[in-house]
Structures are given as structure tokens and as C-alpha cells.
Amino acid sequence: MSNSELIQNTIQFVKEKLADAEGGHDWFHIERVYKNAMLIAQSEEVDHTIVGLGSLLHDIADSKFHNGDESVGPKVAQEWLLDQKANQGIIDHVIQIINNISFKGGNQEQVFRSAELDVVQDADRLDAIGAIGIARTFNYGGFKDMKIYDPAIPPVLDMTKEEYKKSTAPTINHFYEKLLLLKDRMNTETGKRLAQKRHEYMEGFLAQFYREWEGEV
């Protein structure tokens, strides 16, 4: 099987697997990340097959929807790639990307590094910020029945990984606990450039949000 056939088969697999997923982590999220990743990859010295597969499979079974179990996603991805008879080196690299892509509170040391992970991570983080990021954040907040905002509950910026995973704080807090931090955590020059625009958009949104909250014109 050619690499292009493997990518096309994986696209179809992910579409079917995530057909009923929550709106911020569905096929359309994967598709956006895939497109962002391939865009960034044009300016990087990377294996495009690994970038493509990593972006397509990075959220195949997000731990948030599997009782916090981080082993489900890598297991599903590995089984799929083995079934497709993918090269073992490709499989190992893609699994490392899945295991190391997440923010997880921002205080976890990333034990694996590669140019391909840098690209996929940037692409995933881009989809967490800007207009799409705002929409996804409030969609997930509603899905989890979180408050939109509560001035009495301040953001917590030094959460452990477990605290971050279990947080039920208002949705606005998530901007400070994650989204506004991502601009300075991008890996590639293309990612940094795109993130700057989306970051500024979020800052404008928050300023407007607080004006309206206070009843200002």
C-alpha cells in the first residue's frame, strides 16, 4: 500500500470513528488540524506521511471522553496502523506524537521531540485559538454544563495535570489557563505567525465580553 493510500484510508477511518463525537473534537476538528499541519509542513523538513497520520489520528480517542484514560487513543491508532500494514517506524513515531501532543495543564515535561511532532502540535494548538478556538471552548463548556463566567472563581495558572483534567471551572477561565498561553508555545515559524493573529482575535473577544458583562456600551 502506498503512503497516499494509507492517508486516504485513515481519513475514511477517522470520519467513521468520530461520526458522533462532540462538536469540538469531531471529524471537522481533525480535518482542520490536518490542513493546518500540511500547510505548516510545507516550510519544514519533515516526513509528510508521519505529519499527515499524526494529525489525523491525534484525537482518535481523546481521553476526555474515555474517563481520562490516555492509553485508549494510542491503542486505537496502533491497531488501525497495524491492520493497514504500515511501516513499524511510522507506527512508532505516530504513537509518540499522540502521546506527547496534548497541553495537559502546560506543566508537563515533554519527553519526546521531533520535527513532525512540532508541526502537528502547532496545528492542533492553532485550532484551539482564534475564532474556531472560541467556538470550540464554549461548545465544550456547554457539553460539560460549565458556567460561562463567574467573577468569584479566578483562573488557576499552576494546575497539576490531574487538576487540569478534572477542572470544572467557568469556560472563560480556560482562556487564561490554556488558550492565551499557546501563542508563546508554538514550535514553528509558520505556527507562530498564524498564532499571533488568532491570539489577538481572542484578546479582542475577551475585551468585548467584559464590556458587555459590565453593561457598558
Short mmCIF file of C-alpha atoms in Angstrom, two decimals:
data_model
loop_
_atom_site.label_atom_id
_atom_site.label_comp_id
_atom_site.label_asym_id
_atom_site.label_seq_id
_atom_site.Cartn_x
_atom_site.Cartn_y
_atom_site.Cartn_z
CA MET A 1 0.00 0.00 0.00
CA SER A 2 1.31 3.45 -0.89
CA ASN A 3 1.56 6.23 1.67
CA SER A 4 -1.13 8.22 -0.16
CA GLU A 5 -3.49 5.23 0.04
CA LEU A 6 -2.73 4.89 3.76
CA ILE A 7 -3.61 8.55 4.28
CA GLN A 8 -6.88 8.24 2.34
CA ASN A 9 -7.84 5.07 4.22
CA THR A 10 -7.08 6.79 7.51
CA ILE A 11 -9.24 9.79 6.57
CA GLN A 12 -12.18 7.47 5.97
CA PHE A 13 -11.48 5.55 9.19
CA VAL A 14 -11.42 8.72 11.30
CA LYS A 15 -14.58 10.09 9.66
CA GLU A 16 -16.45 6.94 10.60
CA LYS A 17 -14.91 6.64 14.07
CA LEU A 18 -15.78 10.22 15.05
CA ALA A 19 -19.17 10.43 13.33
CA ASP A 20 -20.96 11.02 16.65
CA ALA A 21 -18.20 12.88 18.51
CA GLU A 22 -18.63 16.11 20.49
CA GLY A 23 -18.57 19.12 18.16
CA GLY A 24 -15.16 20.43 19.20
CA HIS A 25 -13.45 17.07 18.82
CA ASP A 26 -15.19 15.65 15.77
CA TRP A 27 -14.04 14.92 12.22
CA PHE A 28 -14.12 18.61 11.32
CA HIS A 29 -11.62 19.35 14.10
CA ILE A 30 -9.38 16.61 12.73
CA GLU A 31 -9.77 17.93 9.20
CA ARG A 32 -8.78 21.46 10.25
CA VAL A 33 -5.75 20.18 12.13
CA TYR A 34 -4.75 18.05 9.15
CA LYS A 35 -4.99 21.04 6.80
CA ASN A 36 -3.06 23.27 9.20
CA ALA A 37 -0.40 20.59 9.64
CA MET A 38 0.11 20.11 5.91
CA LEU A 39 0.31 23.88 5.47
CA ILE A 40 2.98 24.22 8.16
CA ALA A 41 4.83 21.16 6.82
CA GLN A 42 5.46 22.96 3.53
CA SER A 43 8.01 25.14 5.33
CA GLU A 44 9.58 22.40 7.46
CA GLU A 45 11.90 19.48 6.80
CA VAL A 46 9.55 16.71 7.86
CA ASP A 47 8.10 13.38 6.76
CA HIS A 48 4.72 14.39 5.36
CA THR A 49 3.26 10.93 5.82
CA ILE A 50 4.01 10.97 9.55
CA VAL A 51 2.67 14.52 9.83
CA GLY A 52 -0.49 13.51 8.00
CA LEU A 53 -1.11 10.38 10.04
CA GLY A 54 -0.21 12.11 13.30
CA SER A 55 -2.68 14.91 12.67
CA LEU A 56 -5.43 12.54 11.51
CA LEU A 57 -5.07 10.18 14.49
CA HIS A 58 -4.08 12.59 17.28
CA ASP A 59 -7.62 12.71 18.73
CA ILE A 60 -8.96 9.36 17.58
CA ALA A 61 -9.98 8.63 21.20
CA ASP A 62 -9.48 11.76 23.32
CA SER A 63 -9.03 10.82 27.00
CA LYS A 64 -11.63 13.46 27.98
CA PHE A 65 -14.28 11.18 26.54
CA HIS A 66 -12.81 7.94 27.91
CA ASN A 67 -12.80 8.60 31.66
CA GLY A 68 -9.37 10.21 31.46
CA ASP A 69 -7.72 7.07 30.08
CA GLU A 70 -4.81 8.27 27.91
CA SER A 71 -4.00 4.77 26.66
CA VAL A 72 -7.14 4.40 24.51
CA GLY A 73 -6.11 6.77 21.69
CA PRO A 74 -2.66 5.29 21.10
CA LYS A 75 -4.13 1.77 21.26
CA VAL A 76 -6.83 2.50 18.66
CA ALA A 77 -4.30 4.24 16.39
CA GLN A 78 -1.78 1.41 16.67
CA GLU A 79 -4.37 -1.25 15.92
CA TRP A 80 -5.51 0.68 12.86
CA LEU A 81 -2.00 1.21 11.51
CA LEU A 82 -1.04 -2.42 12.13
CA ASP A 83 -4.18 -3.50 10.28
CA GLN A 84 -3.09 -1.29 7.39
CA LYS A 85 0.35 -2.93 7.48
CA ALA A 86 2.08 0.41 7.98
CA ASN A 87 5.83 0.50 8.47
CA GLN A 88 6.73 -0.07 12.14
CA GLY A 89 8.87 3.05 12.20
CA ILE A 90 5.88 5.11 11.06
CA ILE A 91 3.64 3.47 13.66
CA ASP A 92 6.10 4.14 16.50
CA HIS A 93 6.51 7.78 15.51
CA VAL A 94 2.77 8.41 15.18
CA ILE A 95 2.12 6.87 18.59
CA GLN A 96 4.77 9.13 20.11
CA ILE A 97 3.03 12.13 18.56
CA ILE A 98 -0.32 11.08 20.05
CA ASN A 99 1.26 10.54 23.46
CA ASN A 100 3.02 13.90 23.53
CA ILE A 101 0.79 16.35 21.68
CA SER A 102 -1.54 17.44 24.49
CA PHE A 103 -1.27 20.57 26.64
CA LYS A 104 -2.18 18.74 29.90
CA GLY A 105 -2.06 21.88 32.01
CA GLY A 106 1.15 23.15 30.45
CA ASN A 107 3.33 21.97 33.33
CA GLN A 108 4.28 18.54 31.99
CA GLU A 109 7.74 17.89 30.60
CA GLN A 110 7.58 16.68 27.01
CA VAL A 111 9.81 13.60 26.86
CA PHE A 112 9.71 13.09 23.08
CA ARG A 113 10.66 15.61 20.44
CA SER A 114 10.59 15.53 16.66
CA ALA A 115 10.06 17.98 13.82
CA GLU A 116 6.89 16.11 12.90
CA LEU A 117 5.51 16.41 16.43
CA ASP A 118 6.31 20.14 16.37
CA VAL A 119 4.22 20.56 13.23
CA VAL A 120 1.23 18.51 14.41
CA GLN A 121 1.31 20.14 17.83
CA ASP A 122 1.28 23.61 16.28
CA ALA A 123 -1.61 22.63 14.00
CA ASP A 124 -3.63 21.29 16.92
CA ARG A 125 -2.91 24.37 19.03
CA LEU A 126 -3.96 26.67 16.20
CA ASP A 127 -7.38 25.01 16.22
CA ALA A 128 -7.64 25.77 19.94
CA ILE A 129 -7.32 29.54 19.48
CA GLY A 130 -8.86 32.31 17.39
CA ALA A 131 -12.49 32.27 16.28
CA ILE A 132 -12.60 28.48 15.98
CA GLY A 133 -10.94 28.11 19.37
CA ILE A 134 -13.54 30.37 20.99
CA ALA A 135 -16.38 28.38 19.41
CA ARG A 136 -14.86 25.05 20.48
CA THR A 137 -14.26 26.28 24.02
CA PHE A 138 -17.84 27.35 24.61
CA ASN A 139 -19.18 24.27 22.84
CA TYR A 140 -17.23 22.03 25.22
CA GLY A 141 -18.19 24.17 28.22
CA GLY A 142 -21.84 23.69 27.34
CA PHE A 143 -21.27 19.98 26.74
CA LYS A 144 -19.86 19.71 30.30
CA ASP A 145 -22.52 22.04 31.76
CA MET A 146 -19.91 24.58 32.92
CA LYS A 147 -20.70 28.19 33.79
CA ILE A 148 -19.80 30.74 31.16
CA TYR A 149 -18.16 33.07 33.67
CA ASP A 150 -18.09 33.65 37.41
CA PRO A 151 -16.03 36.62 38.67
CA ALA A 152 -15.74 34.88 42.06
CA ILE A 153 -13.83 31.95 40.54
CA PRO A 154 -10.41 33.12 39.31
CA PRO A 155 -8.29 31.18 36.82
CA VAL A 156 -5.69 28.79 38.24
CA LEU A 157 -2.42 29.05 36.35
CA ASP A 158 -0.35 26.40 38.13
CA MET A 159 -2.60 23.34 37.97
CA THR A 160 -1.16 19.86 38.00
CA LYS A 161 -2.01 17.54 35.13
CA GLU A 162 -4.71 15.82 37.20
CA GLU A 163 -6.20 19.12 38.39
CA TYR A 164 -6.32 20.35 34.80
CA LYS A 165 -8.09 17.20 33.61
CA LYS A 166 -10.69 17.37 36.40
CA SER A 167 -11.33 21.12 36.29
CA THR A 168 -14.96 22.26 36.18
CA ALA A 169 -14.13 25.98 36.21
CA PRO A 170 -16.13 28.50 34.13
CA THR A 171 -15.36 28.50 30.42
CA ILE A 172 -13.80 31.98 30.44
CA ASN A 173 -11.13 30.69 32.83
CA HIS A 174 -9.93 28.31 30.14
CA PHE A 175 -8.69 31.26 28.10
CA TYR A 176 -6.21 32.12 30.86
CA GLU A 177 -5.41 28.57 31.88
CA LYS A 178 -4.60 27.45 28.33
CA LEU A 179 -5.67 29.38 25.22
CA LEU A 180 -3.82 32.65 25.82
CA LEU A 181 -0.67 30.68 26.69
CA LEU A 182 -0.44 28.83 23.40
CA LYS A 183 0.94 31.68 21.27
CA ASP A 184 4.24 31.55 23.12
CA ARG A 185 4.42 27.76 22.97
CA MET A 186 4.34 27.37 19.21
CA ASN A 187 7.24 25.47 17.68
CA THR A 188 7.49 26.58 14.04
CA GLU A 189 7.79 30.00 12.45
CA THR A 190 4.59 29.44 10.44
CA GLY A 191 2.78 28.34 13.59
CA LYS A 192 3.97 31.41 15.48
CA ARG A 193 2.84 33.74 12.69
CA LEU A 194 -0.63 32.22 12.46
CA ALA A 195 -0.99 32.02 16.23
CA GLN A 196 -0.28 35.73 16.66
CA LYS A 197 -3.33 36.69 14.57
CA ARG A 198 -5.60 34.27 16.40
CA HIS A 199 -4.27 35.37 19.78
CA GLU A 200 -5.08 38.99 19.02
CA TYR A 201 -8.59 37.98 17.96
CA MET A 202 -9.14 36.27 21.33
CA GLU A 203 -7.89 39.32 23.21
CA GLY A 204 -10.42 41.46 21.33
CA PHE A 205 -13.18 38.99 22.12
CA LEU A 206 -12.38 38.99 25.84
CA ALA A 207 -12.27 42.78 25.98
CA GLN A 208 -15.71 42.93 24.35
CA PHE A 209 -17.00 40.15 26.61
CA TYR A 210 -16.09 42.07 29.78
CA ARG A 211 -17.56 45.30 28.44
CA GLU A 212 -20.86 43.57 27.79
CA TRP A 213 -20.73 41.74 31.14
CA GLU A 214 -20.44 45.05 32.95
CA GLY A 215 -23.28 46.55 30.90
CA GLU A 216 -21.05 49.03 29.09
CA VAL A 217 -21.87 50.30 25.63
#
